[in-house]
Coordinates of C-alpha atoms in Angstrom, one line a residue:
X1 CA 7.3 -66.5 17.2
X2 CA 9.7 -64.9 19.7
X3 CA 10.7 -62.3 17.1
X4 CA 7.0 -61.4 16.6
X5 CA 6.2 -61.3 20.3
X6 CA 9.2 -59.1 21.3
X7 CA 9.1 -56.7 18.3
X8 CA 5.4 -55.9 18.6
X9 CA 5.4 -53.6 21.7
X10 CA 8.6 -51.8 20.6
X11 CA 7.2 -51.3 17.0
X12 CA 4.0 -49.8 18.4
X13 CA 5.9 -47.3 20.5
X14 CA 8.2 -46.3 17.6
X15 CA 5.2 -46.0 15.3
X16 CA 3.3 -43.7 17.7
X17 CA 6.4 -41.5 18.2
X18 CA 6.8 -41.1 14.4
X19 CA 3.6 -39.0 14.6
X20 CA 4.5 -37.0 17.7
X21 CA 5.9 -33.5 17.2
X22 CA 8.6 -32.6 19.7
X23 CA 8.7 -29.0 21.1
X24 CA 12.3 -28.5 20.0
X25 CA 12.4 -27.8 16.2
X26 CA 16.2 -28.3 16.0
X27 CA 16.0 -32.0 17.0
X28 CA 12.9 -32.8 14.8
X29 CA 14.9 -34.1 11.8
X30 CA 17.0 -36.4 14.1
X31 CA 13.8 -37.4 15.9
X32 CA 12.0 -38.6 12.8
X33 CA 15.0 -40.2 11.3
X34 CA 15.6 -42.2 14.5
X35 CA 12.1 -43.4 15.1
X36 CA 11.3 -44.1 11.5
X37 CA 14.4 -46.2 11.0
X38 CA 13.6 -47.9 14.4
X39 CA 10.1 -48.6 13.3
X40 CA 11.1 -50.0 9.9
X41 CA 13.7 -52.3 11.6
X42 CA 11.1 -53.6 14.1
X43 CA 8.5 -54.1 11.4
X44 CA 11.1 -56.2 9.5
X45 CA 11.6 -58.3 12.6
X46 CA 7.9 -58.9 12.5
X47 CA 7.4 -59.3 8.7
X48 CA 10.2 -61.8 8.0
X49 CA 9.1 -64.5 10.4
X50 CA 5.4 -63.7 9.7
X51 CA 6.0 -64.3 6.0
X52 CA 8.2 -67.4 6.6
X53 CA 5.4 -69.0 8.6
X54 CA 3.8 -69.9 5.3
X55 CA 6.3 -72.7 5.0
X56 CA 5.7 -73.9 8.6
X57 CA 1.9 -74.2 8.8
X58 CA 1.6 -76.9 6.2
X59 CA 3.6 -79.2 3.9
X60 CA 1.1 -79.2 1.1
X61 CA 1.6 -76.8 -1.9
X62 CA -2.2 -76.2 -2.3
X63 CA -2.5 -75.3 1.4
X64 CA 0.4 -73.0 1.2
X65 CA -1.0 -71.3 -1.9
X66 CA -4.3 -70.9 -0.1
X67 CA -2.6 -69.5 3.0
X68 CA -0.7 -67.0 0.8
X69 CA -3.9 -65.9 -0.8
X70 CA -5.6 -65.3 2.6
X71 CA -2.5 -63.5 3.9
X72 CA -2.3 -61.2 0.9
X73 CA -6.0 -60.5 1.0
X74 CA -5.8 -59.5 4.7
X75 CA -2.6 -57.4 4.0
X76 CA -4.4 -55.5 1.3
X77 CA -7.4 -55.2 3.6
X78 CA -5.1 -53.8 6.2
X79 CA -3.8 -51.3 3.8
X80 CA -7.4 -50.3 3.0
X81 CA -8.2 -50.0 6.7
X82 CA -5.1 -48.0 7.4
X83 CA -5.8 -45.7 4.5
X84 CA -9.3 -45.1 5.6
X85 CA -8.4 -44.5 9.3
X86 CA -5.5 -42.2 8.5
X87 CA -7.2 -40.4 5.6
X88 CA -10.6 -39.8 7.3
X89 CA -9.2 -38.8 10.7
X90 CA -6.5 -36.5 9.4
X91 CA -8.7 -35.3 6.6
X92 CA -10.9 -33.6 9.2
X93 CA -8.1 -31.3 10.1
X94 CA -7.6 -28.7 7.4
X95 CA -4.0 -27.9 6.5
X96 CA -4.2 -25.0 4.0
X97 CA -1.9 -24.8 1.0
X98 CA 0.5 -21.9 0.3
X99 CA -0.8 -19.5 -2.3
X100 CA 2.7 -18.2 -3.3
X101 CA 4.2 -20.7 -5.8
X102 CA 7.3 -18.6 -6.6
X103 CA 9.4 -20.6 -4.1
X104 CA 10.3 -17.5 -2.0
X105 CA 11.6 -18.6 1.4
X106 CA 10.4 -15.3 2.9
X107 CA 6.9 -15.8 1.6
X108 CA 6.7 -19.4 2.8
X109 CA 7.9 -18.4 6.2
X110 CA 5.4 -15.6 6.4
X111 CA 2.6 -17.9 5.3
X112 CA 3.6 -20.5 7.9
X113 CA 3.5 -17.8 10.7
X114 CA 0.0 -16.7 9.7
X115 CA -1.1 -20.4 9.8
X116 CA -3.4 -20.7 12.7
X117 CA -1.8 -22.3 15.8
X118 CA -5.1 -23.9 16.7
X119 CA -5.4 -25.5 13.2
X120 CA -1.8 -26.8 13.4
X121 CA -2.5 -28.3 16.9
X122 CA -5.6 -29.9 15.6
X123 CA -3.6 -31.5 12.7
X124 CA -1.0 -32.8 15.2
X125 CA -3.7 -34.3 17.4
X126 CA -5.4 -35.9 14.4
X127 CA -2.2 -37.7 13.4
X128 CA -1.7 -38.9 17.0
X129 CA -5.3 -40.1 17.2
X130 CA -5.0 -42.0 13.9
X131 CA -1.7 -43.5 15.1
X132 CA -3.3 -44.7 18.4
X133 CA -6.1 -46.4 16.5
X134 CA -3.8 -48.1 14.1
X135 CA -1.4 -49.2 16.9
X136 CA -4.4 -50.8 18.7
X137 CA -5.2 -52.8 15.6
X138 CA -1.6 -53.8 15.4
X139 CA -1.8 -55.2 18.9
X140 CA -5.0 -57.1 18.3
X141 CA -3.6 -58.7 15.1
X142 CA -0.3 -59.7 16.7
X143 CA -2.1 -61.4 19.6
X144 CA -4.3 -63.3 17.2
X145 CA -1.3 -64.4 15.2
X146 CA 0.7 -65.5 18.3
X147 CA -2.2 -67.5 19.9
X148 CA -3.6 -68.9 16.7
X149 CA -0.7 -70.3 14.7
X150 CA 1.5 -73.3 15.4
X151 CA 4.6 -74.2 13.4
X152 CA 5.2 -77.6 11.7
X153 CA 8.5 -79.0 10.6
X154 CA 9.2 -81.3 7.7
X155 CA 9.8 -84.9 8.8
X156 CA 13.1 -85.0 6.9
X157 CA 14.3 -81.8 8.6
X158 CA 13.6 -83.0 12.2
X159 CA 16.0 -85.9 11.7
X160 CA 19.0 -83.7 11.3
X161 CA 20.9 -82.8 14.4
X162 CA 22.1 -79.2 13.7
X163 CA 20.8 -76.5 11.5
X164 CA 23.0 -75.1 8.7
X165 CA 25.1 -72.0 9.5
X166 CA 23.7 -68.7 8.2
X167 CA 26.6 -67.9 5.8
X168 CA 26.6 -71.3 4.3
X169 CA 22.8 -71.2 3.9
X170 CA 23.1 -67.7 2.4
X171 CA 25.6 -68.9 -0.1
X172 CA 23.4 -71.8 -1.2
X173 CA 20.3 -69.7 -1.4
X174 CA 21.8 -66.9 -3.4
X175 CA 23.3 -69.4 -5.9
X176 CA 19.8 -71.0 -6.5
X177 CA 18.9 -69.9 -10.0
X178 CA 15.1 -69.9 -9.8
X179 CA 15.3 -67.7 -6.7
X180 CA 17.6 -65.1 -8.3
X181 CA 15.3 -64.9 -11.4
X182 CA 12.2 -64.6 -9.2
X183 CA 13.5 -61.8 -6.9
X184 CA 14.9 -59.9 -10.0
X185 CA 11.4 -59.9 -11.6
X186 CA 9.8 -59.1 -8.3
X187 CA 12.2 -56.2 -7.7
X188 CA 11.2 -54.4 -11.0
X189 CA 7.5 -55.0 -10.7
X190 CA 7.5 -53.9 -7.0
X191 CA 9.4 -50.8 -7.9
X192 CA 6.8 -50.0 -10.7
X193 CA 3.9 -50.2 -8.3
X194 CA 5.7 -48.4 -5.5
X195 CA 6.4 -45.5 -7.9
X196 CA 2.6 -45.3 -8.6
X197 CA 1.7 -45.7 -4.9
X198 CA 4.3 -43.1 -3.7
X199 CA 3.3 -40.4 -6.2
X200 CA -0.4 -41.0 -6.5
X201 CA -1.5 -38.4 -4.0
X202 CA 0.6 -35.7 -5.6
X203 CA -0.5 -36.8 -9.1
X204 CA -4.2 -36.5 -8.2
X205 CA -3.7 -33.2 -6.4
X206 CA -1.6 -31.3 -8.9
X207 CA -1.8 -33.1 -12.3
X208 CA -5.4 -34.1 -12.3
X209 CA -6.6 -31.4 -9.9
X210 CA -8.4 -33.6 -7.5
X211 CA -7.0 -32.3 -4.2
X212 CA -9.8 -33.6 -2.0
X213 CA -10.3 -36.9 -3.8
X214 CA -7.0 -38.7 -3.7
X215 CA -7.7 -40.6 -0.4
X216 CA -11.0 -41.8 -1.8
X217 CA -9.3 -42.8 -5.1
X218 CA -6.7 -44.8 -3.2
X219 CA -9.4 -46.5 -1.2
X220 CA -11.1 -47.5 -4.5
X221 CA -7.9 -49.0 -5.7
X222 CA -7.2 -51.0 -2.6
X223 CA -10.9 -52.2 -2.2
X224 CA -10.8 -53.4 -5.8
X225 CA -7.5 -55.2 -5.0
X226 CA -9.0 -56.8 -1.9
X227 CA -12.0 -58.2 -3.7
X228 CA -10.0 -59.5 -6.7
X229 CA -7.3 -61.4 -4.9
X230 CA -9.6 -64.5 -4.5
X231 CA -10.2 -64.3 -8.2
X232 CA -6.5 -64.3 -8.9
X233 CA -6.1 -67.2 -6.5
X234 CA -8.7 -69.2 -8.5
X235 CA -7.0 -68.1 -11.8
X236 CA -3.5 -69.3 -10.8
X237 CA -4.8 -72.7 -9.6
X238 CA -6.7 -73.0 -12.9
X239 CA -4.2 -71.7 -15.5
X240 CA -0.9 -71.7 -13.6
X241 CA 1.2 -69.1 -11.8
X242 CA 3.4 -67.9 -14.7
X243 CA 0.3 -67.3 -16.8
X244 CA -1.4 -65.4 -14.0
X245 CA 1.8 -63.2 -13.6
X246 CA 1.9 -62.3 -17.3
X247 CA -1.8 -61.5 -17.5
X248 CA -2.3 -59.9 -14.0
X249 CA 0.7 -57.6 -13.9
X250 CA 0.6 -56.7 -17.6
X251 CA -3.0 -55.7 -17.3
X252 CA -1.8 -52.5 -15.5
X253 CA -0.2 -51.2 -18.6
X254 CA -3.3 -50.2 -20.6
X255 CA -4.7 -48.4 -17.5
X256 CA -1.5 -46.5 -17.0
X257 CA -1.5 -45.4 -20.6
X258 CA -5.1 -44.3 -20.2
X259 CA -4.1 -42.2 -17.2
X260 CA -1.3 -40.6 -19.1
X261 CA -3.6 -39.6 -22.0
X262 CA -6.8 -38.7 -20.3
X263 CA -8.0 -35.3 -19.2
X264 CA -9.1 -34.4 -15.6
X265 CA -12.4 -36.4 -15.5
X266 CA -13.3 -37.6 -12.0
X267 CA -15.7 -40.4 -13.1
X268 CA -13.1 -41.8 -15.6
X269 CA -10.4 -41.6 -12.9
X270 CA -12.5 -43.7 -10.5
X271 CA -13.1 -46.3 -13.2
X272 CA -9.4 -46.4 -13.9
X273 CA -8.7 -46.7 -10.2
X274 CA -11.0 -49.7 -9.8
X275 CA -9.5 -51.3 -12.8
X276 CA -6.0 -50.6 -11.6
X277 CA -6.8 -52.4 -8.3
X278 CA -7.1 -55.6 -10.3
X279 CA -3.4 -55.4 -11.3
X280 CA -2.4 -54.3 -7.8
X281 CA -4.0 -57.5 -6.5
X282 CA -1.9 -59.6 -8.9
X283 CA 1.2 -57.7 -7.9
X284 CA 0.5 -58.3 -4.2
X285 CA -0.4 -62.0 -4.5
X286 CA 1.5 -63.7 -7.3
X287 CA 5.2 -63.2 -6.5
X288 CA 4.6 -64.3 -2.9
X289 CA 2.7 -67.4 -4.0
X290 CA 5.7 -68.4 -6.2
X291 CA 8.2 -68.2 -3.4
X292 CA 7.2 -71.5 -1.7
X293 CA 7.6 -73.3 -5.0
X294 CA 11.2 -72.0 -5.2
X295 CA 11.9 -73.2 -1.6
X296 CA 10.5 -76.7 -2.4
X297 CA 12.7 -76.8 -5.5
X298 CA 15.7 -75.9 -3.3
X299 CA 14.9 -78.6 -0.8
X300 CA 14.9 -81.2 -3.6
X301 CA 18.3 -80.1 -4.8
X302 CA 19.7 -79.6 -1.3
X303 CA 17.9 -82.2 0.8
X304 CA 20.3 -82.0 3.7
X305 CA 20.0 -78.2 3.9
X306 CA 17.3 -77.2 6.4
X307 CA 16.6 -74.0 8.2
X308 CA 17.0 -71.8 5.1
X309 CA 13.4 -70.6 4.8
X310 CA 14.0 -67.4 6.8
X311 CA 16.9 -66.6 4.5
X312 CA 14.6 -66.9 1.4
X313 CA 11.9 -64.8 3.0
X314 CA 14.2 -62.2 4.6
X315 CA 15.9 -61.4 1.2
X316 CA 12.5 -61.2 -0.4
X317 CA 11.5 -58.7 2.2
X318 CA 14.8 -56.9 1.8
X319 CA 14.2 -56.4 -1.9
X320 CA 10.7 -55.1 -1.1
X321 CA 12.3 -52.5 1.2
X322 CA 15.0 -51.8 -1.4
X323 CA 12.4 -51.1 -4.0
X324 CA 10.6 -48.8 -1.6
X325 CA 13.9 -46.9 -0.9
X326 CA 14.8 -46.6 -4.6
X327 CA 11.2 -45.4 -5.4
X328 CA 11.4 -42.7 -2.8
X329 CA 14.8 -41.6 -4.0
X330 CA 13.8 -41.4 -7.6
X331 CA 10.6 -39.6 -6.8
X332 CA 12.2 -37.1 -4.4
X333 CA 15.2 -36.2 -6.7
X334 CA 13.0 -36.0 -9.8
X335 CA 10.5 -33.6 -8.2
X336 CA 13.3 -31.6 -6.7
X337 CA 14.9 -31.1 -10.1
X338 CA 11.5 -30.2 -11.5
X339 CA 11.1 -27.4 -9.0
X340 CA 8.4 -28.9 -6.6
X341 CA 7.0 -26.4 -4.1
X342 CA 6.1 -27.9 -0.7
X343 CA 2.4 -27.4 0.2
X344 CA 1.9 -25.2 -2.9
X345 CA -1.7 -24.8 -4.1
X346 CA -0.4 -25.4 -7.6
X347 CA 2.9 -26.6 -9.2
X348 CA 4.9 -25.6 -12.3
X349 CA 4.2 -27.4 -15.5
X350 CA 7.5 -29.3 -15.2
X351 CA 6.4 -30.7 -11.9
X352 CA 3.0 -31.9 -13.3
X353 CA 4.8 -33.5 -16.2
X354 CA 7.3 -35.2 -13.9
X355 CA 4.5 -36.6 -11.8
X356 CA 2.8 -37.9 -14.9
X357 CA 6.0 -39.7 -15.9
X358 CA 6.5 -41.1 -12.4
X359 CA 3.0 -42.5 -12.3
X360 CA 2.7 -43.8 -15.9
X361 CA 5.7 -44.2 -18.2
X362 CA 8.3 -45.2 -15.6
X363 CA 6.1 -47.9 -14.1
X364 CA 5.3 -49.3 -17.6
X365 CA 9.0 -49.7 -18.5
X366 CA 9.7 -51.4 -15.1
X367 CA 6.7 -53.7 -15.5
X368 CA 7.9 -54.8 -19.0
X369 CA 11.4 -55.4 -17.6
X370 CA 10.0 -57.4 -14.7
X371 CA 7.8 -59.6 -17.0
X372 CA 10.9 -60.2 -19.2
X373 CA 12.7 -61.6 -16.1
X374 CA 9.7 -63.6 -15.1
X375 CA 10.0 -65.3 -18.6
X376 CA 13.3 -66.7 -17.5
X377 CA 11.7 -68.2 -14.3
X378 CA 12.0 -72.0 -14.8
X379 CA 9.3 -73.4 -12.5
X380 CA 6.1 -73.9 -14.5
X381 CA 3.1 -76.1 -13.6
X382 CA 4.7 -79.3 -14.9
X383 CA 7.9 -78.6 -12.8
X384 CA 5.7 -77.9 -9.7
X385 CA 3.9 -81.3 -10.1
X386 CA 7.2 -83.1 -10.4
X387 CA 8.6 -81.4 -7.3
X388 CA 5.4 -82.2 -5.4
X389 CA 5.7 -85.9 -6.1
X390 CA 9.5 -85.9 -5.3
X391 CA 8.9 -84.1 -2.0
X392 CA 6.1 -86.5 -1.1
X393 CA 8.4 -89.4 -1.7
X394 CA 11.1 -87.8 0.4
X395 CA 8.6 -87.3 3.3
X396 CA 7.4 -90.9 3.0
X397 CA 11.0 -92.1 3.1
X398 CA 11.8 -89.9 6.1
X399 CA 8.6 -91.2 7.9
X400 CA 9.5 -94.8 7.2
X401 CA 13.0 -94.2 8.4
X402 CA 11.7 -92.7 11.6
X403 CA 9.4 -95.6 12.2
X404 CA 12.3 -98.1 11.7
X405 CA 14.4 -96.2 14.2
X406 CA 11.6 -96.3 16.7
X407 CA 11.1 -100.1 16.2
X408 CA 14.8 -100.7 16.7
X409 CA 14.9 -98.7 19.9
X410 CA 11.8 -100.6 21.3
X411 CA 13.4 -103.9 20.4
X412 CA 16.7 -103.0 22.1
X413 CA 14.8 -102.0 25.3
X414 CA 12.9 -105.3 25.3
X415 CA 16.1 -107.3 24.9

């Protein structure tokens, strides 16, 4: 909780300054690099303990799964809300494209000079207004989290005098086989969906020709994901998590193939967007719902190792950030080699083809690799039930030991 409390105000300031345009053009690259890195660092200081709280609000597997489902539903809903606020507010400020697509620096500079100063100022103010609204929601949610959640410790953990050192805990965590296989599969599937997410706006604008529709299509995807997360939660409790992973994440493949083959039809694109949201929901929920099972398995194999939950969650978050960085790098380099023209009204055929590959074929290959790694993940429903019984026996033993210690202390004081 201290990490969440102290990182929140600093993260809000950094987020707002990301969208502020300083009057000195020569320092703008350094400005954005500084505050974007600062914001990502502070959000990580929030996200890691926030995610790790799943292990500290209950000792029951079913309650942790339910909490994960609620958490991911609200996270997707937050993405919808942020997309709506940013898209609708900024969308009101018109930023015209550049008609010259020959890549001439002189032409681009001339077009930028003729761009209305008033229009540019309106765009800057729109971004600041959207940032202010989103920052206010950030504060409200952080206050609710801080005041509404209380941590619980396992009985067998509270008996130990000192927590394990970070480096010893890291060595044990990174040598735990189920965790390595889970994060490897999670890395590839996350990279697949981040490639789609990062290039979706450009794909809709230049390949499909829906310049004014991409924010609405993104909203359709995220709303579909929000409403289907509870369905996936029911599915995983009914048929098991590994089955849900195979069906949920692989269901994106047919829709990605359809996107690659179809022509520019807006109605079909909306249908595909809604259907793709079902897979996005599975990708959001299922890997995070499997992590508590890995931690329980680790506790059974290392019963005297406590305090390692933040290490598990922090490296899970690290690989999410790593996938995001790799996705941005692949996308930027690919589009640069293809000859992408910034703010162009149209793009060369090579750019449109590259966008199609980044949104369809590359994610399909990554999804298949991720599912192959999930096949190696050893914790199925039978293993989960065995771990649950063994953990309950360990808790009962710890509680009995605690009671015995209390009785002995009371007897000694009476004597």
